[in-house]
mmCIF file of C-alpha atoms in Angstrom:
data_model
loop_
_atom_site.group_PDB
_atom_site.id
_atom_site.type_symbol
_atom_site.label_atom_id
_atom_site.label_comp_id
_atom_site.label_asym_id
_atom_site.label_seq_id
_atom_site.Cartn_x
_atom_site.Cartn_y
_atom_site.Cartn_z
ATOM 1 C CA MET A 948 -39.485 23.347 105.750
ATOM 2 C CA ALA A 949 -41.372 20.706 103.861
ATOM 3 C CA ILE A 950 -40.849 20.300 100.149
ATOM 4 C CA GLU A 951 -43.534 22.125 98.174
ATOM 5 C CA LEU A 952 -44.300 21.736 94.458
ATOM 6 C CA VAL A 953 -46.215 24.702 93.003
ATOM 7 C CA PRO A 954 -47.378 25.207 89.431
ATOM 8 C CA LEU A 955 -45.043 27.116 87.113
ATOM 9 C CA PRO A 956 -46.300 30.510 85.979
ATOM 10 C CA LEU A 957 -47.663 30.065 82.460
ATOM 11 C CA PRO A 958 -47.450 32.687 79.731
ATOM 12 C CA ALA A 959 -50.653 34.212 78.471
ATOM 13 C CA SER A 960 -50.260 32.172 75.257
ATOM 14 C CA ALA A 961 -50.602 28.803 77.097
ATOM 15 C CA ASP A 962 -53.783 26.747 77.278
ATOM 16 C CA ALA A 963 -53.882 26.224 81.039
ATOM 17 C CA SER A 964 -56.119 23.152 80.672
ATOM 18 C CA LYS A 965 -53.291 21.349 78.879
ATOM 19 C CA PHE A 966 -50.716 22.200 81.575
ATOM 20 C CA ALA A 967 -52.641 21.018 84.704
ATOM 21 C CA ASP A 968 -49.971 18.443 85.551
ATOM 22 C CA PHE A 969 -47.054 19.917 83.562
ATOM 23 C CA GLY A 970 -44.160 21.663 85.297
ATOM 24 C CA ARG A 971 -43.625 22.521 88.945
ATOM 25 C CA GLU A 972 -41.407 24.881 90.936
ATOM 26 C CA VAL A 973 -39.836 23.114 93.946
ATOM 27 C CA LYS A 974 -39.598 25.044 97.215
ATOM 28 C CA GLY A 975 -38.165 24.165 100.563
ATOM 29 C CA VAL A 976 -35.104 22.098 99.537
ATOM 30 C CA ASP A 977 -31.562 22.593 98.261
ATOM 31 C CA PRO A 978 -31.185 20.447 95.091
ATOM 32 C CA GLY A 979 -27.457 20.049 95.816
ATOM 33 C CA ASN A 980 -28.060 18.471 99.194
ATOM 34 C CA LEU A 981 -31.036 16.096 99.002
ATOM 35 C CA THR A 982 -31.782 13.413 101.602
ATOM 36 C CA ASP A 983 -32.994 10.088 100.341
ATOM 37 C CA ASP A 984 -36.563 11.056 101.256
ATOM 38 C CA ASP A 985 -36.157 14.360 99.456
ATOM 39 C CA PHE A 986 -34.888 12.630 96.361
ATOM 40 C CA LYS A 987 -37.815 10.257 96.294
ATOM 41 C CA LYS A 988 -40.196 13.183 96.206
ATOM 42 C CA ILE A 989 -38.147 14.910 93.458
ATOM 43 C CA HIS A 990 -37.871 11.718 91.496
ATOM 44 C CA ASP A 991 -41.626 11.031 91.508
ATOM 45 C CA GLY A 992 -42.437 14.705 91.029
ATOM 46 C CA LEU A 993 -40.249 14.870 87.892
ATOM 47 C CA TYR A 994 -41.937 11.901 86.256
ATOM 48 C CA LYS A 995 -45.362 13.228 87.159
ATOM 49 C CA HIS A 996 -44.767 16.783 85.986
ATOM 50 C CA GLY A 997 -42.085 16.607 83.310
ATOM 51 C CA ILE A 998 -40.124 19.699 84.488
ATOM 52 C CA LEU A 999 -38.970 20.785 87.930
ATOM 53 C CA LEU A 1000 -37.558 24.275 88.608
ATOM 54 C CA PHE A 1001 -35.415 25.271 91.577
ATOM 55 C CA ARG A 1002 -34.885 29.012 91.913
ATOM 56 C CA ASN A 1003 -31.701 30.541 93.402
ATOM 57 C CA ALA A 1004 -29.824 27.245 93.358
ATOM 58 C CA ASN A 1005 -26.133 26.925 94.114
ATOM 59 C CA MET A 1006 -24.785 23.898 92.245
ATOM 60 C CA THR A 1007 -21.210 22.859 91.528
ATOM 61 C CA PRO A 1008 -20.670 20.722 88.405
ATOM 62 C CA GLU A 1009 -19.976 17.761 90.654
ATOM 63 C CA GLN A 1010 -23.278 18.234 92.530
ATOM 64 C CA GLN A 1011 -25.142 18.556 89.210
ATOM 65 C CA TYR A 1012 -23.587 15.371 87.889
ATOM 66 C CA LEU A 1013 -24.299 13.409 91.064
ATOM 67 C CA LEU A 1014 -27.948 14.551 91.203
ATOM 68 C CA THR A 1015 -28.407 13.641 87.502
ATOM 69 C CA LYS A 1016 -26.821 10.238 88.159
ATOM 70 C CA LYS A 1017 -29.220 9.500 91.039
ATOM 71 C CA PHE A 1018 -32.010 9.054 88.531
ATOM 72 C CA ASP A 1019 -30.007 6.253 86.926
ATOM 73 C CA PRO A 1020 -27.175 5.104 89.216
ATOM 74 C CA GLN A 1021 -25.736 2.683 86.654
ATOM 75 C CA SER A 1022 -25.270 5.450 84.126
ATOM 76 C CA GLU A 1023 -21.873 7.083 83.841
ATOM 77 C CA SER A 1024 -20.992 8.879 80.576
ATOM 78 C CA TYR A 1025 -22.386 12.036 79.115
ATOM 79 C CA GLY A 1026 -25.324 11.333 76.787
ATOM 80 C CA HIS A 1027 -23.124 11.628 73.729
ATOM 81 C CA GLY A 1028 -20.085 10.101 75.402
ATOM 82 C CA ASN A 1029 -17.547 11.835 77.645
ATOM 83 C CA ASN A 1030 -15.303 14.206 75.752
ATOM 84 C CA LYS A 1031 -16.812 12.963 72.496
ATOM 85 C CA THR A 1032 -18.491 16.116 71.234
ATOM 86 C CA GLY A 1033 -15.315 17.528 69.769
ATOM 87 C CA GLU A 1034 -14.067 14.375 68.112
ATOM 88 C CA THR A 1035 -16.361 14.549 65.108
ATOM 89 C CA LYS A 1036 -15.988 17.981 63.679
ATOM 90 C CA LYS A 1037 -18.716 17.327 61.120
ATOM 91 C CA SER A 1038 -21.353 16.837 63.822
ATOM 92 C CA ILE A 1039 -23.914 19.616 64.178
ATOM 93 C CA LEU A 1040 -23.352 19.420 67.923
ATOM 94 C CA HIS A 1041 -19.693 20.196 67.789
ATOM 95 C CA PRO A 1042 -19.844 24.042 68.085
ATOM 96 C CA ASP A 1043 -22.392 24.055 70.889
ATOM 97 C CA LEU A 1044 -20.685 22.171 73.731
ATOM 98 C CA LYS A 1045 -17.587 22.636 75.903
ATOM 99 C CA THR A 1046 -16.722 19.915 78.423
ATOM 100 C CA ILE A 1047 -15.963 20.830 82.025
ATOM 101 C CA PRO A 1048 -12.497 19.185 82.481
ATOM 102 C CA SER A 1049 -12.990 17.920 86.061
ATOM 103 C CA VAL A 1050 -16.533 16.590 85.438
ATOM 104 C CA PRO A 1051 -16.708 15.457 81.786
ATOM 105 C CA GLN A 1052 -20.402 14.591 82.154
ATOM 106 C CA VAL A 1053 -21.170 18.310 82.487
ATOM 107 C CA GLN A 1054 -21.075 20.644 79.436
ATOM 108 C CA LEU A 1055 -20.742 24.376 79.296
ATOM 109 C CA ILE A 1056 -23.166 25.910 76.789
ATOM 110 C CA GLY A 1057 -24.168 29.458 76.035
ATOM 111 C CA ASN A 1058 -22.944 32.521 74.145
ATOM 112 C CA GLY A 1059 -19.982 34.835 74.158
ATOM 113 C CA THR A 1060 -16.570 34.302 75.769
ATOM 114 C CA VAL A 1061 -16.242 32.891 79.279
ATOM 115 C CA TYR A 1062 -12.922 33.081 81.215
ATOM 116 C CA ASP A 1063 -11.471 30.990 84.051
ATOM 117 C CA HIS A 1064 -14.506 28.770 84.331
ATOM 118 C CA TRP A 1065 -14.148 25.491 86.220
ATOM 119 C CA GLY A 1066 -10.837 24.619 84.629
ATOM 120 C CA LEU A 1067 -11.492 26.242 81.248
ATOM 121 C CA ALA A 1068 -9.127 29.168 80.815
ATOM 122 C CA GLU A 1069 -11.166 30.524 77.902
ATOM 123 C CA ALA A 1070 -14.346 29.167 76.319
ATOM 124 C CA LYS A 1071 -15.829 30.765 73.227
ATOM 125 C CA LEU A 1072 -19.537 29.861 73.141
ATOM 126 C CA LYS A 1073 -22.061 30.318 70.422
ATOM 127 C CA HIS A 1074 -25.825 30.152 70.951
ATOM 128 C CA PRO A 1075 -27.295 27.891 68.284
ATOM 129 C CA SER A 1076 -29.180 29.922 65.704
ATOM 130 C CA HIS A 1077 -31.757 28.899 63.144
ATOM 131 C CA THR A 1078 -29.757 30.893 60.601
ATOM 132 C CA THR A 1079 -27.175 28.112 60.390
ATOM 133 C CA PHE A 1080 -29.627 25.187 60.421
ATOM 134 C CA HIS A 1081 -32.877 26.116 58.726
ATOM 135 C CA LYS A 1082 -33.451 26.107 54.956
ATOM 136 C CA THR A 1083 -34.971 29.572 55.194
ATOM 137 C CA VAL A 1084 -34.201 32.322 57.687
ATOM 138 C CA VAL A 1085 -35.926 35.490 58.919
ATOM 139 C CA SER A 1086 -34.856 38.659 57.178
ATOM 140 C CA PRO A 1087 -32.187 40.890 58.714
ATOM 141 C CA GLU A 1088 -34.894 43.551 59.199
ATOM 142 C CA ASP A 1089 -37.101 41.129 61.106
ATOM 143 C CA ASN A 1090 -34.168 39.837 63.079
ATOM 144 C CA ASP A 1091 -33.432 43.395 64.210
ATOM 145 C CA LYS A 1092 -37.061 43.626 65.362
ATOM 146 C CA GLY A 1093 -36.639 40.582 67.569
ATOM 147 C CA VAL A 1094 -38.223 37.949 65.265
ATOM 148 C CA THR A 1095 -36.724 34.527 65.790
ATOM 149 C CA ARG A 1096 -37.516 30.794 65.460
ATOM 150 C CA PHE A 1097 -37.389 27.499 67.271
ATOM 151 C CA TYR A 1098 -33.936 26.046 66.552
ATOM 152 C CA ARG A 1099 -34.439 22.283 66.679
ATOM 153 C CA TRP A 1100 -37.075 20.275 68.549
ATOM 154 C CA HIS A 1101 -35.371 17.279 70.029
ATOM 155 C CA ILE A 1102 -34.657 14.769 72.775
ATOM 156 C CA ASP A 1103 -31.199 14.806 74.324
ATOM 157 C CA ALA A 1104 -29.813 11.542 72.883
ATOM 158 C CA ALA A 1105 -26.958 10.230 70.787
ATOM 159 C CA LEU A 1106 -29.507 8.017 68.936
ATOM 160 C CA TYR A 1107 -26.661 5.688 68.017
ATOM 161 C CA ASP A 1108 -24.959 3.134 70.303
ATOM 162 C CA LEU A 1109 -25.812 4.997 73.532
ATOM 163 C CA ASN A 1110 -29.312 5.036 75.157
ATOM 164 C CA PRO A 1111 -31.323 8.238 75.615
ATOM 165 C CA PRO A 1112 -30.820 9.808 79.057
ATOM 166 C CA ARG A 1113 -33.623 9.601 81.515
ATOM 167 C CA VAL A 1114 -33.248 13.221 82.661
ATOM 168 C CA THR A 1115 -31.396 16.356 81.703
ATOM 169 C CA THR A 1116 -30.368 19.107 84.156
ATOM 170 C CA LEU A 1117 -29.772 22.691 83.172
ATOM 171 C CA TYR A 1118 -28.237 25.306 85.443
ATOM 172 C CA GLY A 1119 -28.334 29.004 84.449
ATOM 173 C CA LEU A 1120 -25.250 30.767 85.720
ATOM 174 C CA THR A 1121 -25.112 33.912 83.533
ATOM 175 C CA VAL A 1122 -28.419 34.865 81.991
ATOM 176 C CA PRO A 1123 -28.602 38.056 79.874
ATOM 177 C CA GLN A 1124 -31.885 39.866 79.980
ATOM 178 C CA GLY A 1125 -33.450 41.640 77.040
ATOM 179 C CA PRO A 1126 -36.715 42.398 75.309
ATOM 180 C CA THR A 1127 -39.216 39.745 74.493
ATOM 181 C CA GLN A 1128 -38.719 38.142 71.062
ATOM 182 C CA VAL A 1129 -41.338 36.749 68.680
ATOM 183 C CA CYS A 1130 -40.858 33.168 67.633
ATOM 184 C CA ARG A 1131 -42.416 32.818 64.168
ATOM 185 C CA TYR A 1132 -43.336 29.449 62.729
ATOM 186 C CA ASP A 1133 -43.224 30.626 59.067
ATOM 187 C CA ASP A 1134 -45.100 27.520 57.896
ATOM 188 C CA GLY A 1135 -48.145 29.204 56.368
ATOM 189 C CA THR A 1136 -50.283 28.923 59.554
ATOM 190 C CA GLY A 1137 -49.514 32.422 60.855
ATOM 191 C CA ASP A 1138 -48.589 30.899 64.190
ATOM 192 C CA GLU A 1139 -46.176 32.852 66.361
ATOM 193 C CA LEU A 1140 -45.246 32.872 70.013
ATOM 194 C CA PRO A 1141 -43.886 35.679 72.243
ATOM 195 C CA VAL A 1142 -40.798 34.283 74.018
ATOM 196 C CA PRO A 1143 -38.296 35.552 76.613
ATOM 197 C CA LEU A 1144 -34.831 36.210 75.261
ATOM 198 C CA GLY A 1145 -32.937 32.883 75.021
ATOM 199 C CA THR A 1146 -35.770 30.733 76.320
ATOM 200 C CA THR A 1147 -35.695 26.975 76.329
ATOM 201 C CA ALA A 1148 -39.106 25.876 74.972
ATOM 202 C CA PHE A 1149 -40.736 22.627 76.133
ATOM 203 C CA VAL A 1150 -43.683 20.538 74.968
ATOM 204 C CA SER A 1151 -45.176 17.467 76.649
ATOM 205 C CA GLY A 1152 -44.805 14.144 74.866
ATOM 206 C CA LYS A 1153 -47.891 13.005 76.742
ATOM 207 C CA THR A 1154 -49.913 15.844 75.286
ATOM 208 C CA MET A 1155 -48.427 15.114 71.858
ATOM 209 C CA PHE A 1156 -49.936 11.635 72.026
ATOM 210 C CA ASP A 1157 -53.177 12.614 73.843
ATOM 211 C CA ILE A 1158 -54.289 15.132 71.228
ATOM 212 C CA LEU A 1159 -53.860 12.783 68.242
ATOM 213 C CA PRO A 1160 -56.998 11.642 66.488
ATOM 214 C CA LYS A 1161 -57.918 7.931 66.911
ATOM 215 C CA GLU A 1162 -56.281 6.681 63.705
ATOM 216 C CA TYR A 1163 -52.972 8.325 64.542
ATOM 217 C CA LYS A 1164 -53.063 7.076 68.107
ATOM 218 C CA SER A 1165 -53.380 3.604 66.603
ATOM 219 C CA LEU A 1166 -50.449 4.244 64.301
ATOM 220 C CA ALA A 1167 -48.306 5.656 67.078
ATOM 221 C CA VAL A 1168 -48.808 2.728 69.424
ATOM 222 C CA ARG A 1169 -47.779 0.282 66.657
ATOM 223 C CA THR A 1170 -44.786 2.124 65.255
ATOM 224 C CA LYS A 1171 -41.020 2.130 65.877
ATOM 225 C CA VAL A 1172 -38.491 4.602 64.496
ATOM 226 C CA LYS A 1173 -35.142 3.557 63.107
ATOM 227 C CA TYR A 1174 -32.541 6.276 63.431
ATOM 228 C CA ALA A 1175 -29.654 6.876 61.105
ATOM 229 C CA PRO A 1176 -26.133 5.856 62.129
ATOM 230 C CA HIS A 1177 -24.242 8.835 63.601
ATOM 231 C CA PRO A 1178 -27.395 10.933 62.948
ATOM 232 C CA TYR A 1179 -25.851 14.305 63.829
ATOM 233 C CA VAL A 1180 -23.136 13.795 61.262
ATOM 234 C CA TRP A 1181 -25.587 12.309 58.768
ATOM 235 C CA MET A 1182 -27.958 15.288 58.995
ATOM 236 C CA ALA A 1183 -25.269 17.991 59.130
ATOM 237 C CA PRO A 1184 -25.318 18.953 55.437
ATOM 238 C CA ALA A 1185 -29.160 19.080 55.382
ATOM 239 C CA LYS A 1186 -31.372 21.957 56.437
ATOM 240 C CA ALA A 1187 -34.299 22.089 58.840
ATOM 241 C CA MET A 1188 -37.926 23.114 58.421
ATOM 242 C CA SER A 1189 -38.971 26.593 59.518
ATOM 243 C CA THR A 1190 -40.635 25.198 62.687
ATOM 244 C CA GLY A 1191 -37.453 23.376 63.738
ATOM 245 C CA LEU A 1192 -39.476 20.156 63.707
ATOM 246 C CA GLY A 1193 -37.474 17.992 61.347
ATOM 247 C CA ILE A 1194 -35.433 18.173 58.155
ATOM 248 C CA GLU A 1195 -36.388 19.296 54.660
ATOM 249 C CA SER A 1196 -36.170 16.366 52.254
ATOM 250 C CA GLU A 1197 -33.725 17.490 49.623
ATOM 251 C CA GLY A 1198 -31.317 14.564 49.580
ATOM 252 C CA LEU A 1199 -28.557 16.450 51.291
ATOM 253 C CA GLU A 1200 -27.899 13.981 54.091
ATOM 254 C CA LEU A 1201 -24.407 12.528 54.141
ATOM 255 C CA PRO A 1202 -24.260 9.172 52.360
ATOM 256 C CA LEU A 1203 -23.913 6.279 54.787
ATOM 257 C CA ASP A 1204 -20.589 5.232 53.313
ATOM 258 C CA GLU A 1205 -19.142 8.689 54.069
ATOM 259 C CA LEU A 1206 -20.054 8.544 57.787
ATOM 260 C CA PRO A 1207 -17.548 7.658 60.522
ATOM 261 C CA PRO A 1208 -17.358 3.847 60.913
ATOM 262 C CA TRP A 1209 -20.593 2.391 62.193
ATOM 263 C CA GLU A 1210 -22.116 -0.940 63.092
ATOM 264 C CA GLU A 1211 -25.612 -2.167 62.281
ATOM 265 C CA ALA A 1212 -25.917 -3.582 65.816
ATOM 266 C CA LYS A 1213 -25.481 -0.074 67.295
ATOM 267 C CA ILE A 1214 -28.246 1.547 65.226
ATOM 268 C CA LYS A 1215 -31.204 2.461 67.376
ATOM 269 C CA LEU A 1216 -34.792 1.314 66.740
ATOM 270 C CA PHE A 1217 -37.084 2.847 69.366
ATOM 271 C CA PRO A 1218 -40.856 2.843 69.889
ATOM 272 C CA VAL A 1219 -42.634 6.067 68.958
ATOM 273 C CA LEU A 1220 -44.257 6.005 72.415
ATOM 274 C CA TRP A 1221 -42.241 5.744 75.643
ATOM 275 C CA LYS A 1222 -43.860 4.585 78.856
ATOM 276 C CA ASN A 1223 -43.539 6.787 81.945
ATOM 277 C CA PRO A 1224 -42.132 4.591 84.758
ATOM 278 C CA VAL A 1225 -44.117 6.373 87.506
ATOM 279 C CA THR A 1226 -47.454 7.322 85.883
ATOM 280 C CA GLY A 1227 -47.656 4.634 83.162
ATOM 281 C CA ASN A 1228 -48.551 7.338 80.652
ATOM 282 C CA LEU A 1229 -47.455 7.082 77.075
ATOM 283 C CA HIS A 1230 -45.279 9.936 75.711
ATOM 284 C CA PHE A 1231 -44.668 10.577 71.992
ATOM 285 C CA GLN A 1232 -40.897 10.749 71.952
ATOM 286 C CA VAL A 1233 -39.335 11.020 68.478
ATOM 287 C CA HIS A 1234 -36.371 13.142 67.448
ATOM 288 C CA PRO A 1235 -37.650 13.889 63.898
ATOM 289 C CA CYS A 1236 -34.280 15.134 62.534
ATOM 290 C CA GLY A 1237 -32.565 11.796 62.996
ATOM 291 C CA ALA A 1238 -35.386 9.505 61.935
ATOM 292 C CA GLN A 1239 -34.623 7.344 58.893
ATOM 293 C CA GLU A 1240 -37.324 4.622 58.781
ATOM 294 C CA LEU A 1241 -40.660 3.721 60.316
ATOM 295 C CA HIS A 1242 -41.501 0.102 61.202
ATOM 296 C CA ILE A 1243 -45.215 -0.313 61.657
ATOM 297 C CA ALA A 1244 -46.756 -3.460 63.188
ATOM 298 C CA PRO A 1245 -50.110 -4.713 61.829
ATOM 299 C CA LEU A 1246 -53.324 -4.115 63.795
ATOM 300 C CA PRO A 1247 -53.865 -6.718 66.486
ATOM 301 C CA SER A 1248 -56.530 -9.307 65.716
ATOM 302 C CA GLY A 1249 -60.029 -8.077 66.412
ATOM 303 C CA ALA A 1250 -59.127 -4.392 65.975
ATOM 304 C CA SER A 1251 -61.441 -2.246 63.858
ATOM 305 C CA LEU A 1252 -60.255 -1.647 60.318
ATOM 306 C CA GLU A 1253 -62.371 1.478 59.957
ATOM 307 C CA GLY A 1254 -60.187 4.427 59.115
ATOM 308 C CA ALA A 1255 -57.040 2.484 60.123
ATOM 309 C CA LEU A 1256 -53.713 3.565 58.743
ATOM 310 C CA TYR A 1257 -51.394 0.764 57.548
ATOM 311 C CA PRO A 1258 -53.684 -1.930 59.002
ATOM 312 C CA ASN A 1259 -51.373 -4.697 57.702
ATOM 313 C CA GLY A 1260 -48.220 -2.967 58.961
ATOM 314 C CA ALA A 1261 -45.442 -1.506 56.859
ATOM 315 C CA LYS A 1262 -41.779 -0.707 56.685
ATOM 316 C CA ILE A 1263 -41.443 2.833 55.393
ATOM 317 C CA THR A 1264 -37.940 3.615 54.050
ATOM 318 C CA ASP A 1265 -38.732 6.618 51.856
ATOM 319 C CA LEU A 1266 -37.245 9.497 53.865
ATOM 320 C CA GLU A 1267 -39.704 12.101 52.616
ATOM 321 C CA GLU A 1268 -42.651 9.892 53.569
ATOM 322 C CA VAL A 1269 -41.172 9.102 56.995
ATOM 323 C CA ARG A 1270 -40.820 12.838 57.611
ATOM 324 C CA LYS A 1271 -44.342 13.681 56.402
ATOM 325 C CA ILE A 1272 -45.898 11.120 58.713
ATOM 326 C CA LEU A 1273 -43.942 12.230 61.749
ATOM 327 C CA TYR A 1274 -44.573 15.913 61.048
ATOM 328 C CA LYS A 1275 -48.307 15.353 60.765
ATOM 329 C CA MET A 1276 -48.239 13.612 64.167
ATOM 330 C CA GLN A 1277 -45.933 15.993 65.981
ATOM 331 C CA ARG A 1278 -46.770 19.445 64.570
ATOM 332 C CA PRO A 1279 -50.099 19.840 66.453
ATOM 333 C CA ALA A 1280 -48.274 19.604 69.811
ATOM 334 C CA ILE A 1281 -45.983 22.554 69.148
ATOM 335 C CA ALA A 1282 -48.872 24.923 68.666
ATOM 336 C CA PRO A 1283 -48.300 28.163 70.592
ATOM 337 C CA SER A 1284 -50.912 27.231 73.232
ATOM 338 C CA LEU A 1285 -49.040 23.978 74.032
ATOM 339 C CA VAL A 1286 -45.483 25.364 74.402
ATOM 340 C CA TYR A 1287 -43.941 26.300 77.718
ATOM 341 C CA PRO A 1288 -41.128 28.841 77.082
ATOM 342 C CA HIS A 1289 -39.102 29.034 80.278
ATOM 343 C CA ASP A 1290 -38.133 32.523 81.312
ATOM 344 C CA TRP A 1291 -34.569 31.953 82.652
ATOM 345 C CA LYS A 1292 -33.265 33.778 85.704
ATOM 346 C CA GLU A 1293 -29.734 33.507 87.084
ATOM 347 C CA ASN A 1294 -29.271 30.431 89.275
ATOM 348 C CA ASP A 1295 -32.347 28.695 87.893
ATOM 349 C CA PHE A 1296 -31.795 24.930 88.070
ATOM 350 C CA VAL A 1297 -34.152 22.912 85.857
ATOM 351 C CA LEU A 1298 -34.562 19.154 85.668
ATOM 352 C CA PHE A 1299 -36.645 17.735 82.812
ATOM 353 C CA HIS A 1300 -37.801 14.258 82.011
ATOM 354 C CA ASN A 1301 -35.873 13.675 78.777
ATOM 355 C CA ARG A 1302 -37.989 10.640 77.974
ATOM 356 C CA GLY A 1303 -41.246 12.575 78.437
ATOM 357 C CA VAL A 1304 -40.789 16.007 76.865
ATOM 358 C CA LEU A 1305 -39.300 17.566 73.740
ATOM 359 C CA HIS A 1306 -37.425 20.853 73.892
ATOM 360 C CA THR A 1307 -35.606 23.363 71.781
ATOM 361 C CA VAL A 1308 -33.280 26.313 72.029
ATOM 362 C CA VAL A 1309 -34.953 29.532 70.867
ATOM 363 C CA GLY A 1310 -33.825 33.017 70.035
ATOM 364 C CA ALA A 1311 -30.679 34.852 69.100
ATOM 365 C CA PHE A 1312 -28.020 36.744 71.047
ATOM 366 C CA LYS A 1313 -25.539 39.382 69.975
ATOM 367 C CA PRO A 1314 -21.876 38.254 70.080
ATOM 368 C CA ASP A 1315 -21.128 40.342 73.156
ATOM 369 C CA GLN A 1316 -24.073 38.988 75.204
ATOM 370 C CA VAL A 1317 -22.551 36.446 77.558
ATOM 371 C CA ARG A 1318 -24.715 33.460 78.532
ATOM 372 C CA ALA A 1319 -23.318 30.513 80.499
ATOM 373 C CA PHE A 1320 -25.230 27.384 81.435
ATOM 374 C CA HIS A 1321 -24.196 23.953 82.696
ATOM 375 C CA GLN A 1322 -25.926 21.015 81.097
ATOM 376 C CA CYS A 1323 -25.794 17.395 82.240
ATOM 377 C CA ASN A 1324 -27.424 14.259 80.935
ATOM 378 C CA LEU A 1325 -26.162 10.657 81.125
ATOM 379 C CA ALA A 1326 -26.527 7.926 78.597
ATOM 380 C CA ALA A 1327 -29.029 5.602 80.219
ATOM 381 C CA SER A 1328 -28.370 2.076 81.469
ATOM 382 C CA ASP A 1329 -31.518 0.928 79.643
ATOM 383 C CA GLU A 1330 -33.571 1.561 76.569
ATOM 384 C CA PRO A 1331 -36.951 3.292 76.763
ATOM 385 C CA VAL A 1332 -39.883 0.994 77.409
ATOM 386 C CA GLY A 1333 -42.579 1.110 74.784
ATOM 387 C CA PRO A 1334 -46.313 0.367 74.905
ATOM 388 C CA SER A 1335 -47.409 -2.873 76.597
ATOM 389 C CA GLU A 1336 -49.691 -5.390 74.917
ATOM 390 C CA GLU A 1337 -52.559 -3.843 76.906
ATOM 391 C CA ASP A 1338 -51.633 -0.405 75.571
ATOM 392 C CA VAL A 1339 -51.687 -1.696 72.001
ATOM 393 C CA ASP A 1340 -55.034 -3.357 72.505
ATOM 394 C CA ALA A 1341 -56.413 -0.151 74.081
ATOM 395 C CA TRP A 1342 -55.205 2.262 71.395
ATOM 396 C CA ALA A 1343 -54.799 0.273 68.168
#
């Protein structure tokens, strides 16, 4: 049977015109046993469509790791370092991940207690909840009615020392079913989104760039983001915005001299826009929670100054201003009509282009609802490629 890529079913909330090339279900192939020709089609399909879904997959942790590695054969360690997630107890990632002992590049995530699982005698899992991370939370009454929020919009990346993975793979082993929840933005817009229980929500970094007005396209193509050292420890005392799209500026971040030892040379400075290696498209790829500074290049010679933002370039170090600029650029792309909330079924295997989409955990489970997923991403052997000179000339 030939490999077939068919469009993902979109929720009624989605603007289908913005999802024409986004997301595909792959039929006719076993993701755990791909030939070289099969993989070439999967590789190119992923970069073209951002997300690939395989239904009824049967993947061992080893198979998941090996497939993830095929996208970057020189990569080896988990995106945050093998067995590193538990070393820094202050990190906001610490409670969410359990390493599979035999394949340390694969993490067990989910909710509830899992027994005798691939070398783990007992694993107590906790689904991330906005109630521990956001400045404000939904009321207990609304929570009981199924009201929830996006947890944290992000890219899978250490954002310090290690390079952002090219792809992430997620495998749903135990998927509790329940009533639809309502994801509320609570930002004064009235926006809300019906979501399946425990969905992973995705937005396209390409769309995030494409829908920007001209002056912000010009700003994006000229800007780089400097991330904080050990950003997940740095941000841990702070609280997030109600949309999950960045941190409230209250001065609660851990002072740099209280972080684990860090080196200036390992701090990451990445372009705002990352270039797709297959399509050449530009994707707006910023993890807003870890951003510390914006470095803006001046307009190229001959570019129009009309309406231009920071035409002479700038280095913005005021954290509140950094966050306001990024929020203004990223918030339009998480509008309900632009979000794909995946409705997980058991044995769903999802690959996503981690350098081309942003995603977030959504929803809340009760303590006795068991959910078990395997996640794998590998710190890349290279840094993301930013806009070319031709891109800058075209968009600045």
